[in-house]
C-alpha positions as YAML, in Angstrom:
chain: A
units: angstrom
residues:
- id: 1
  name: PRO
  ca: [-32.69, -151.90, -36.47]
- id: 2
  name: LEU
  ca: [-29.15, -152.16, -37.79]
- id: 3
  name: CYS
  ca: [-29.66, -149.14, -40.05]
- id: 4
  name: LEU
  ca: [-30.44, -147.03, -36.97]
- id: 5
  name: CYS
  ca: [-27.21, -148.15, -35.29]
- id: 6
  name: TRP
  ca: [-25.31, -147.32, -38.48]
- id: 7
  name: ALA
  ca: [-26.95, -143.92, -38.93]
- id: 8
  name: LEU
  ca: [-26.43, -142.94, -35.30]
- id: 9
  name: GLY
  ca: [-22.70, -143.67, -35.42]
- id: 10
  name: PRO
  ca: [-19.87, -141.65, -33.84]
- id: 11
  name: ALA
  ca: [-20.02, -138.90, -36.48]
- id: 12
  name: ALA
  ca: [-23.70, -138.24, -35.87]
- id: 13
  name: ALA
  ca: [-25.18, -135.64, -33.55]
- id: 14
  name: ALA
  ca: [-25.41, -136.81, -29.95]
- id: 15
  name: THR
  ca: [-29.20, -136.60, -29.74]
- id: 16
  name: PRO
  ca: [-30.77, -136.45, -33.21]
- id: 17
  name: ASN
  ca: [-34.52, -136.44, -33.44]
- id: 18
  name: ILE
  ca: [-35.89, -139.75, -34.72]
- id: 19
  name: LEU
  ca: [-38.99, -140.34, -36.83]
- id: 20
  name: LEU
  ca: [-40.10, -143.90, -37.48]
- id: 21
  name: LEU
  ca: [-42.83, -143.91, -40.13]
- id: 22
  name: LEU
  ca: [-44.37, -147.38, -40.04]
- id: 23
  name: MET
  ca: [-46.98, -148.32, -42.61]
- id: 24
  name: ASP
  ca: [-49.54, -151.09, -42.22]
- id: 25
  name: ASP
  ca: [-49.67, -153.92, -44.80]
- id: 26
  name: MET
  ca: [-47.87, -151.83, -47.43]
- id: 27
  name: GLY
  ca: [-46.06, -154.01, -49.96]
- id: 28
  name: TRP
  ca: [-42.58, -153.79, -51.45]
- id: 29
  name: GLY
  ca: [-44.07, -152.93, -54.84]
- id: 30
  name: ASP
  ca: [-46.32, -150.07, -53.71]
- id: 31
  name: LEU
  ca: [-43.88, -147.19, -54.29]
- id: 32
  name: GLY
  ca: [-42.89, -145.69, -57.61]
- id: 33
  name: VAL
  ca: [-39.22, -145.94, -56.67]
- id: 34
  name: PHE
  ca: [-39.70, -149.71, -56.32]
- id: 35
  name: GLY
  ca: [-41.28, -149.94, -59.75]
- id: 36
  name: GLU
  ca: [-45.00, -149.36, -59.19]
- id: 37
  name: PRO
  ca: [-46.06, -148.37, -62.72]
- id: 38
  name: SER
  ca: [-48.58, -145.64, -61.83]
- id: 39
  name: LYS
  ca: [-45.81, -143.75, -59.95]
- id: 40
  name: GLU
  ca: [-48.21, -142.11, -57.50]
- id: 41
  name: THR
  ca: [-45.73, -141.66, -54.64]
- id: 42
  name: PRO
  ca: [-43.66, -138.61, -55.67]
- id: 43
  name: ASN
  ca: [-42.82, -137.55, -52.11]
- id: 44
  name: LEU
  ca: [-41.58, -140.98, -51.02]
- id: 45
  name: ASP
  ca: [-39.69, -141.33, -54.29]
- id: 46
  name: GLN
  ca: [-38.07, -137.93, -53.59]
- id: 47
  name: MET
  ca: [-37.30, -139.04, -50.03]
- id: 48
  name: ALA
  ca: [-35.44, -142.02, -51.51]
- id: 49
  name: ALA
  ca: [-33.59, -139.77, -53.98]
- id: 50
  name: GLU
  ca: [-32.47, -137.55, -51.09]
- id: 51
  name: GLY
  ca: [-31.60, -140.45, -48.80]
- id: 52
  name: MET
  ca: [-30.93, -144.17, -48.98]
- id: 53
  name: LEU
  ca: [-33.15, -146.86, -50.46]
- id: 54
  name: PHE
  ca: [-33.00, -150.35, -48.96]
- id: 55
  name: LEU
  ca: [-33.80, -153.01, -51.55]
- id: 56
  name: ASP
  ca: [-33.51, -156.01, -49.22]
- id: 57
  name: PHE
  ca: [-35.01, -154.79, -45.96]
- id: 58
  name: TYR
  ca: [-36.87, -157.48, -44.03]
- id: 59
  name: THR
  ca: [-39.39, -157.37, -41.24]
- id: 60
  name: ALA
  ca: [-39.06, -159.89, -38.41]
- id: 61
  name: SER
  ca: [-42.52, -161.36, -39.00]
- id: 62
  name: PRO
  ca: [-45.20, -161.27, -41.71]
- id: 63
  name: LEU
  ca: [-47.85, -160.24, -39.17]
- id: 64
  name: CYS
  ca: [-48.61, -156.90, -37.47]
- id: 65
  name: SER
  ca: [-48.07, -157.50, -33.75]
- id: 66
  name: PRO
  ca: [-44.86, -159.59, -33.77]
- id: 67
  name: SER
  ca: [-43.20, -157.38, -36.38]
- id: 68
  name: ARG
  ca: [-43.97, -154.26, -34.33]
- id: 69
  name: ALA
  ca: [-42.74, -155.91, -31.15]
- id: 70
  name: ALA
  ca: [-39.51, -156.84, -32.93]
- id: 71
  name: LEU
  ca: [-39.05, -153.37, -34.38]
- id: 72
  name: LEU
  ca: [-39.42, -151.66, -30.99]
- id: 73
  name: THR
  ca: [-37.43, -154.19, -28.95]
- id: 74
  name: GLY
  ca: [-34.73, -155.13, -31.47]
- id: 75
  name: ARG
  ca: [-35.43, -158.77, -30.62]
- id: 76
  name: LEU
  ca: [-36.89, -161.53, -32.72]
- id: 77
  name: PRO
  ca: [-40.49, -162.57, -31.99]
- id: 78
  name: VAL
  ca: [-39.30, -165.92, -30.65]
- id: 79
  name: ARG
  ca: [-37.47, -163.95, -27.94]
- id: 80
  name: ASN
  ca: [-39.84, -161.05, -27.26]
- id: 81
  name: GLY
  ca: [-42.94, -163.16, -26.64]
- id: 82
  name: PHE
  ca: [-44.86, -162.55, -29.88]
- id: 83
  name: TYR
  ca: [-44.13, -165.80, -31.60]
- id: 84
  name: THR
  ca: [-47.10, -168.10, -32.18]
- id: 85
  name: THR
  ca: [-50.86, -168.24, -32.55]
- id: 86
  name: ASN
  ca: [-51.44, -171.54, -30.76]
- id: 87
  name: GLY
  ca: [-53.45, -171.86, -27.57]
- id: 88
  name: HIS
  ca: [-50.37, -171.65, -25.32]
- id: 89
  name: ALA
  ca: [-49.08, -168.29, -26.50]
- id: 90
  name: ARG
  ca: [-51.72, -166.02, -27.98]
- id: 91
  name: ASN
  ca: [-49.47, -162.96, -28.25]
- id: 92
  name: ALA
  ca: [-48.65, -163.33, -31.93]
- id: 93
  name: TYR
  ca: [-51.66, -161.21, -32.78]
- id: 94
  name: THR
  ca: [-53.50, -158.94, -30.35]
- id: 95
  name: PRO
  ca: [-57.02, -157.94, -31.43]
- id: 96
  name: GLN
  ca: [-59.44, -156.84, -28.72]
- id: 97
  name: ASP
  ca: [-60.43, -160.37, -27.70]
- id: 98
  name: ILE
  ca: [-56.84, -161.40, -26.88]
- id: 99
  name: VAL
  ca: [-55.65, -160.49, -23.39]
- id: 100
  name: GLY
  ca: [-51.88, -160.71, -23.96]
- id: 101
  name: GLY
  ca: [-49.38, -158.00, -24.79]
- id: 102
  name: ILE
  ca: [-45.78, -156.86, -24.65]
- id: 103
  name: PRO
  ca: [-44.04, -158.36, -21.58]
- id: 104
  name: ASP
  ca: [-42.73, -156.04, -18.88]
- id: 105
  name: SER
  ca: [-39.35, -157.73, -19.24]
- id: 106
  name: GLU
  ca: [-38.90, -156.30, -22.74]
- id: 107
  name: ILE
  ca: [-37.01, -153.01, -23.13]
- id: 108
  name: LEU
  ca: [-38.45, -150.88, -25.93]
- id: 109
  name: LEU
  ca: [-36.65, -148.26, -27.98]
- id: 110
  name: PRO
  ca: [-38.60, -145.36, -26.40]
- id: 111
  name: GLU
  ca: [-37.54, -146.57, -22.95]
- id: 112
  name: LEU
  ca: [-33.89, -146.33, -23.96]
- id: 113
  name: LEU
  ca: [-34.38, -142.95, -25.59]
- id: 114
  name: LYS
  ca: [-36.24, -141.64, -22.54]
- id: 115
  name: LYS
  ca: [-33.11, -142.26, -20.46]
- id: 116
  name: ALA
  ca: [-31.21, -140.14, -23.00]
- id: 117
  name: GLY
  ca: [-33.58, -137.20, -22.52]
- id: 118
  name: TYR
  ca: [-35.98, -137.76, -25.40]
- id: 119
  name: THR
  ca: [-39.71, -137.03, -25.44]
- id: 120
  name: ASN
  ca: [-41.47, -139.94, -27.15]
- id: 121
  name: LYS
  ca: [-44.81, -139.99, -28.94]
- id: 122
  name: ILE
  ca: [-46.78, -142.70, -30.72]
- id: 123
  name: ILE
  ca: [-49.41, -141.71, -33.26]
- id: 124
  name: GLY
  ca: [-51.66, -144.44, -34.61]
- id: 125
  name: LYS
  ca: [-51.80, -148.17, -34.08]
- id: 126
  name: TRP
  ca: [-50.04, -149.77, -31.09]
- id: 127
  name: HIS
  ca: [-51.14, -153.42, -31.41]
- id: 128
  name: LEU
  ca: [-48.98, -154.70, -28.55]
- id: 129
  name: GLY
  ca: [-51.81, -155.26, -26.09]
- id: 130
  name: HIS
  ca: [-54.87, -153.27, -25.04]
- id: 131
  name: ARG
  ca: [-55.06, -153.89, -21.30]
- id: 132
  name: PRO
  ca: [-53.70, -151.18, -18.95]
- id: 133
  name: GLN
  ca: [-50.42, -152.97, -18.23]
- id: 134
  name: PHE
  ca: [-49.62, -152.97, -21.96]
- id: 135
  name: HIS
  ca: [-50.45, -149.29, -22.55]
- id: 136
  name: PRO
  ca: [-47.70, -147.51, -24.56]
- id: 137
  name: LEU
  ca: [-47.29, -144.89, -21.83]
- id: 138
  name: ARG
  ca: [-46.16, -147.74, -19.56]
- id: 139
  name: HIS
  ca: [-43.48, -148.70, -22.10]
- id: 140
  name: GLY
  ca: [-41.50, -145.55, -22.71]
- id: 141
  name: PHE
  ca: [-43.89, -143.29, -24.60]
- id: 142
  name: ASP
  ca: [-44.89, -139.93, -23.13]
- id: 143
  name: GLU
  ca: [-47.80, -139.20, -25.46]
- id: 144
  name: TRP
  ca: [-50.23, -141.18, -27.59]
- id: 145
  name: LEU
  ca: [-52.95, -140.41, -30.07]
- id: 146
  name: GLY
  ca: [-54.29, -143.57, -31.61]
- id: 147
  name: SER
  ca: [-55.72, -146.99, -30.99]
- id: 148
  name: PRO
  ca: [-54.53, -150.20, -29.34]
- id: 149
  name: ASN
  ca: [-55.85, -152.16, -32.33]
- id: 150
  name: CYS
  ca: [-56.64, -151.76, -36.00]
- id: 151
  name: HIS
  ca: [-59.92, -150.22, -37.21]
- id: 152
  name: PHE
  ca: [-61.83, -153.49, -37.34]
- id: 153
  name: GLY
  ca: [-65.61, -153.33, -37.23]
- id: 154
  name: PRO
  ca: [-68.12, -151.92, -37.00]
- id: 155
  name: TYR
  ca: [-69.42, -154.13, -34.21]
- id: 156
  name: ASP
  ca: [-72.76, -154.26, -32.45]
- id: 157
  name: GLY
  ca: [-71.67, -152.35, -29.35]
- id: 158
  name: ARG
  ca: [-73.04, -155.01, -27.00]
- id: 159
  name: GLU
  ca: [-71.22, -158.33, -27.22]
- id: 160
  name: ARG
  ca: [-68.28, -156.69, -28.97]
- id: 161
  name: PRO
  ca: [-67.92, -152.89, -28.88]
- id: 162
  name: ASN
  ca: [-66.10, -150.90, -31.54]
- id: 163
  name: ILE
  ca: [-62.38, -150.23, -31.15]
- id: 164
  name: PRO
  ca: [-61.53, -147.17, -29.02]
- id: 165
  name: LEU
  ca: [-59.18, -144.32, -29.89]
- id: 166
  name: TYR
  ca: [-57.13, -142.67, -27.14]
- id: 167
  name: ARG
  ca: [-55.29, -139.51, -26.29]
- id: 168
  name: ASP
  ca: [-52.82, -140.67, -23.66]
- id: 169
  name: TRP
  ca: [-54.99, -142.40, -21.01]
- id: 170
  name: GLU
  ca: [-58.28, -140.83, -22.08]
- id: 171
  name: MET
  ca: [-60.60, -142.60, -24.51]
- id: 172
  name: LEU
  ca: [-61.72, -140.00, -27.05]
- id: 173
  name: GLY
  ca: [-64.30, -142.21, -28.74]
- id: 174
  name: ARG
  ca: [-64.68, -145.24, -30.95]
- id: 175
  name: TYR
  ca: [-64.14, -146.03, -34.61]
- id: 176
  name: TYR
  ca: [-67.33, -145.88, -36.70]
- id: 177
  name: GLU
  ca: [-69.08, -143.88, -33.97]
- id: 178
  name: ASP
  ca: [-67.07, -140.81, -32.97]
- id: 179
  name: PHE
  ca: [-64.42, -141.38, -35.66]
- id: 180
  name: LYS
  ca: [-66.25, -142.08, -38.88]
- id: 181
  name: ILE
  ca: [-65.13, -144.68, -41.42]
- id: 182
  name: ASP
  ca: [-67.49, -145.13, -44.36]
- id: 183
  name: LEU
  ca: [-67.11, -148.71, -45.55]
- id: 184
  name: LYS
  ca: [-69.06, -147.98, -48.75]
- id: 185
  name: THR
  ca: [-66.95, -145.04, -49.94]
- id: 186
  name: GLY
  ca: [-63.81, -145.60, -47.88]
- id: 187
  name: GLU
  ca: [-63.92, -142.06, -46.54]
- id: 188
  name: ALA
  ca: [-62.28, -141.35, -43.18]
- id: 189
  name: ASN
  ca: [-60.36, -138.36, -41.88]
- id: 190
  name: LEU
  ca: [-57.99, -140.32, -39.66]
- id: 191
  name: THR
  ca: [-54.82, -139.86, -41.73]
- id: 192
  name: GLN
  ca: [-55.34, -136.08, -41.69]
- id: 193
  name: LEU
  ca: [-55.89, -136.22, -37.94]
- id: 194
  name: TYR
  ca: [-52.67, -138.19, -37.50]
- id: 195
  name: LEU
  ca: [-50.76, -135.89, -39.85]
- id: 196
  name: GLN
  ca: [-51.75, -132.73, -37.97]
- id: 197
  name: GLU
  ca: [-50.88, -134.39, -34.67]
- id: 198
  name: ALA
  ca: [-47.41, -135.17, -36.01]
- id: 199
  name: LEU
  ca: [-46.83, -131.63, -37.29]
- id: 200
  name: ASP
  ca: [-47.97, -130.12, -33.99]
- id: 201
  name: PHE
  ca: [-45.76, -132.43, -31.94]
- id: 202
  name: ILE
  ca: [-42.70, -131.66, -34.06]
- id: 203
  name: SER
  ca: [-43.33, -127.91, -33.74]
- id: 204
  name: LYS
  ca: [-43.78, -128.19, -29.99]
- id: 205
  name: GLN
  ca: [-40.57, -130.16, -29.51]
- id: 206
  name: GLN
  ca: [-38.57, -127.86, -31.76]
- id: 207
  name: ALA
  ca: [-39.77, -124.87, -29.75]
- id: 208
  name: SER
  ca: [-38.74, -126.52, -26.49]
- id: 209
  name: GLN
  ca: [-35.38, -127.63, -27.93]
- id: 210
  name: GLN
  ca: [-36.16, -131.13, -26.70]
- id: 211
  name: PRO
  ca: [-34.96, -134.17, -28.71]
- id: 212
  name: PHE
  ca: [-37.86, -136.38, -29.73]
- id: 213
  name: PHE
  ca: [-38.81, -139.79, -31.02]
- id: 214
  name: LEU
  ca: [-41.99, -139.88, -33.10]
- id: 215
  name: TYR
  ca: [-43.45, -143.27, -34.00]
- id: 216
  name: TRP
  ca: [-46.01, -142.52, -36.72]
- id: 217
  name: ALA
  ca: [-47.85, -145.82, -37.15]
- id: 218
  name: ILE
  ca: [-50.90, -145.11, -39.28]
- id: 219
  name: ASP
  ca: [-53.13, -147.92, -40.53]
- id: 220
  name: ALA
  ca: [-54.88, -146.47, -43.61]
- id: 221
  name: THR
  ca: [-53.58, -149.21, -45.92]
- id: 222
  name: HIS
  ca: [-54.86, -152.02, -43.69]
- id: 223
  name: ALA
  ca: [-58.23, -153.35, -44.86]
- id: 224
  name: PRO
  ca: [-60.83, -151.90, -44.64]
- id: 225
  name: VAL
  ca: [-58.78, -149.27, -46.47]
- id: 226
  name: TYR
  ca: [-59.63, -145.59, -45.99]
- id: 227
  name: ALA
  ca: [-58.66, -142.14, -47.25]
- id: 228
  name: SER
  ca: [-59.94, -138.62, -46.71]
- id: 229
  name: LYS
  ca: [-62.43, -137.07, -49.12]
- id: 230
  name: GLN
  ca: [-59.85, -135.00, -51.01]
- id: 231
  name: PHE
  ca: [-57.96, -138.15, -52.04]
- id: 232
  name: LEU
  ca: [-60.88, -140.44, -52.87]
- id: 233
  name: GLY
  ca: [-61.01, -141.35, -56.54]
- id: 234
  name: THR
  ca: [-57.64, -139.75, -57.34]
- id: 235
  name: SER
  ca: [-55.59, -142.91, -57.87]
- id: 236
  name: GLN
  ca: [-55.30, -145.26, -60.83]
- id: 237
  name: ARG
  ca: [-55.16, -148.07, -58.26]
- id: 238
  name: GLY
  ca: [-58.59, -147.63, -56.69]
- id: 239
  name: LEU
  ca: [-59.26, -147.06, -52.99]
- id: 240
  name: TYR
  ca: [-56.00, -148.66, -51.88]
- id: 241
  name: GLY
  ca: [-54.13, -146.30, -54.18]
- id: 242
  name: ASP
  ca: [-56.07, -143.36, -52.73]
- id: 243
  name: ALA
  ca: [-54.82, -144.34, -49.27]
- id: 244
  name: VAL
  ca: [-51.23, -144.63, -50.53]
- id: 245
  name: ARG
  ca: [-51.47, -141.22, -52.23]
- id: 246
  name: GLU
  ca: [-52.63, -139.62, -48.96]
- id: 247
  name: ILE
  ca: [-49.81, -141.28, -47.05]
- id: 248
  name: ASP
  ca: [-47.31, -140.06, -49.64]
- id: 249
  name: ASP
  ca: [-48.67, -136.53, -49.40]
- id: 250
  name: SER
  ca: [-48.50, -136.70, -45.59]
- id: 251
  name: VAL
  ca: [-44.88, -137.88, -45.55]
- id: 252
  name: GLY
  ca: [-44.00, -135.05, -47.92]
- id: 253
  name: LYS
  ca: [-45.59, -132.52, -45.54]
- id: 254
  name: ILE
  ca: [-43.76, -133.98, -42.54]
- id: 255
  name: LEU
  ca: [-40.36, -133.77, -44.27]
- id: 256
  name: LYS
  ca: [-41.10, -130.24, -45.52]
- id: 257
  name: HIS
  ca: [-42.09, -129.23, -41.98]
- id: 258
  name: LEU
  ca: [-38.75, -130.46, -40.65]
- id: 259
  name: GLN
  ca: [-36.97, -128.40, -43.31]
- id: 260
  name: GLN
  ca: [-39.02, -125.27, -42.63]
- id: 261
  name: LEU
  ca: [-38.26, -125.53, -38.91]
- id: 262
  name: GLY
  ca: [-34.55, -125.87, -39.69]
- id: 263
  name: ILE
  ca: [-34.18, -129.24, -37.97]
- id: 264
  name: SER
  ca: [-33.94, -131.63, -40.92]
- id: 265
  name: GLU
  ca: [-30.16, -132.02, -40.50]
- id: 266
  name: ASN
  ca: [-30.72, -133.07, -36.90]
- id: 267
  name: THR
  ca: [-33.55, -135.51, -37.65]
- id: 268
  name: PHE
  ca: [-33.19, -139.12, -38.76]
- id: 269
  name: VAL
  ca: [-36.30, -140.38, -40.59]
- id: 270
  name: PHE
  ca: [-36.94, -144.02, -41.45]
- id: 271
  name: PHE
  ca: [-39.89, -145.25, -43.52]
- id: 272
  name: THR
  ca: [-40.97, -148.88, -43.77]
- id: 273
  name: SER
  ca: [-43.92, -151.27, -43.38]
- id: 274
  name: ASP
  ca: [-44.81, -153.82, -40.72]
- id: 275
  name: ASN
  ca: [-45.30, -156.67, -43.21]
- id: 276
  name: GLY
  ca: [-46.07, -157.30, -46.86]
- id: 277
  name: ALA
  ca: [-49.27, -156.50, -48.68]
- id: 278
  name: ALA
  ca: [-52.33, -158.52, -47.68]
- id: 279
  name: LEU
  ca: [-53.22, -160.46, -50.81]
- id: 280
  name: ILE
  ca: [-56.36, -161.73, -49.09]
- id: 281
  name: SER
  ca: [-57.64, -158.12, -49.38]
- id: 282
  name: ALA
  ca: [-56.62, -157.67, -53.03]
- id: 283
  name: PRO
  ca: [-57.26, -156.23, -55.49]
- id: 284
  name: LYS
  ca: [-59.35, -153.33, -54.17]
- id: 285
  name: GLN
  ca: [-58.23, -153.40, -50.53]
- id: 286
  name: GLY
  ca: [-54.67, -154.69, -50.84]
- id: 287
  name: GLY
  ca: [-51.32, -153.55, -52.17]
- id: 288
  name: SER
  ca: [-48.52, -154.96, -54.29]
- id: 289
  name: ASN
  ca: [-45.52, -157.07, -53.34]
- id: 290
  name: GLY
  ca: [-43.93, -156.43, -56.71]
- id: 291
  name: PRO
  ca: [-42.28, -159.54, -58.19]
- id: 292
  name: PHE
  ca: [-42.24, -161.46, -54.92]
- id: 293
  name: LEU
  ca: [-44.20, -164.56, -53.99]
- id: 294
  name: CYS
  ca: [-47.24, -164.37, -51.68]
- id: 295
  name: GLY
  ca: [-47.71, -161.71, -49.01]
- id: 296
  name: LYS
  ca: [-48.82, -161.01, -45.45]
- id: 297
  name: GLN
  ca: [-49.08, -164.04, -43.13]
- id: 298
  name: THR
  ca: [-46.51, -166.00, -45.15]
- id: 299
  name: THR
  ca: [-42.74, -166.19, -44.81]
- id: 300
  name: PHE
  ca: [-42.22, -165.96, -48.55]
- id: 301
  name: GLU
  ca: [-40.54, -162.79, -49.83]
- id: 302
  name: GLY
  ca: [-43.88, -161.04, -50.35]
- id: 303
  name: GLY
  ca: [-44.66, -161.33, -46.66]
- id: 304
  name: MET
  ca: [-41.26, -160.40, -45.28]
- id: 305
  name: ARG
  ca: [-39.47, -158.00, -47.65]
- id: 306
  name: GLU
  ca: [-40.57, -154.40, -47.10]
- id: 307
  name: PRO
  ca: [-40.13, -150.98, -48.69]
- id: 308
  name: ALA
  ca: [-37.58, -149.03, -46.65]
- id: 309
  name: ILE
  ca: [-36.06, -145.56, -46.93]
- id: 310
  name: ALA
  ca: [-33.65, -143.71, -44.62]
- id: 311
  name: TRP
  ca: [-33.47, -139.89, -44.81]
- id: 312
  name: TRP
  ca: [-31.14, -137.58, -42.93]
- id: 313
  name: PRO
  ca: [-29.83, -134.55, -44.85]
- id: 314
  name: GLY
  ca: [-26.18, -133.86, -44.21]
- id: 315
  name: HIS
  ca: [-25.58, -137.32, -42.74]
- id: 316
  name: ILE
  ca: [-26.95, -139.87, -45.21]
- id: 317
  name: PRO
  ca: [-25.63, -139.16, -48.74]
- id: 318
  name: ALA
  ca: [-28.36, -138.59, -51.32]
- id: 319
  name: GLY
  ca: [-29.12, -141.28, -53.87]
- id: 320
  name: GLY
  ca: [-27.74, -144.16, -51.87]
- id: 321
  name: VAL
  ca: [-28.91, -147.74, -52.43]
- id: 322
  name: SER
  ca: [-28.16, -150.59, -50.05]
...
């Protein structure tokens, strides 16, 4: 992204740590700093106050897979292979029954950073192909805790099994079986699992004095929405709001952890979403695109304009708006 090039300019440290916090189907209007009236995102609002808020930040596609491919390659979907849903190019969206994925010819951000001595980790949803040749550890990442797809299901386990969750190359289990998601209550502990994994990775890299890239791509706000027990019923916005509140709390803990370790001034953090809120899931399972028309799966503003915040103490002046 252009903001990354700007932030990592000549005056910056040679090898700053990089955190890319990518939300799933979160809309432009979901944060208090963007005008959400319940103002239930104090940590993200504080992140914006301490960094720079982007009012006109666009994704490259209003759909999960092509936008993620664009974000990690720096190339538009029409160039990186994730560009259509017709029968000739099924890569625009990669659930478990689609065999395509990110082409070997594409150079991803973690591959470039690896050459510069970074250790790279993805936590959460990959969504750029589930077959072995598309595995994130074949495309620049050193570690992975998460899933190749979203938490769709549950399925019958015979004709279509539930989605797996991996640690690196090892399958740890499957959603709804080993990793519980209660569709009636919305309870799931996945965000807490992903948060602890992020905190542990940051601590480990700080101790080893190794620069790192952490791609924290959680999917709690993608329908079916989930949140852990301590956040259920705490939002004025229902279950979707519960998920947003847990994400906000998690981001706050990640930023505080960086500060406590004394590495916040050497760590560039960028927060955004893969596409706009899914209005097909509203109102209980979908977010808000604020004043903008339509949402996910459309190229109107609601599908393409995303919340975005850059944070880097000592490098990005506080209170900036672009």
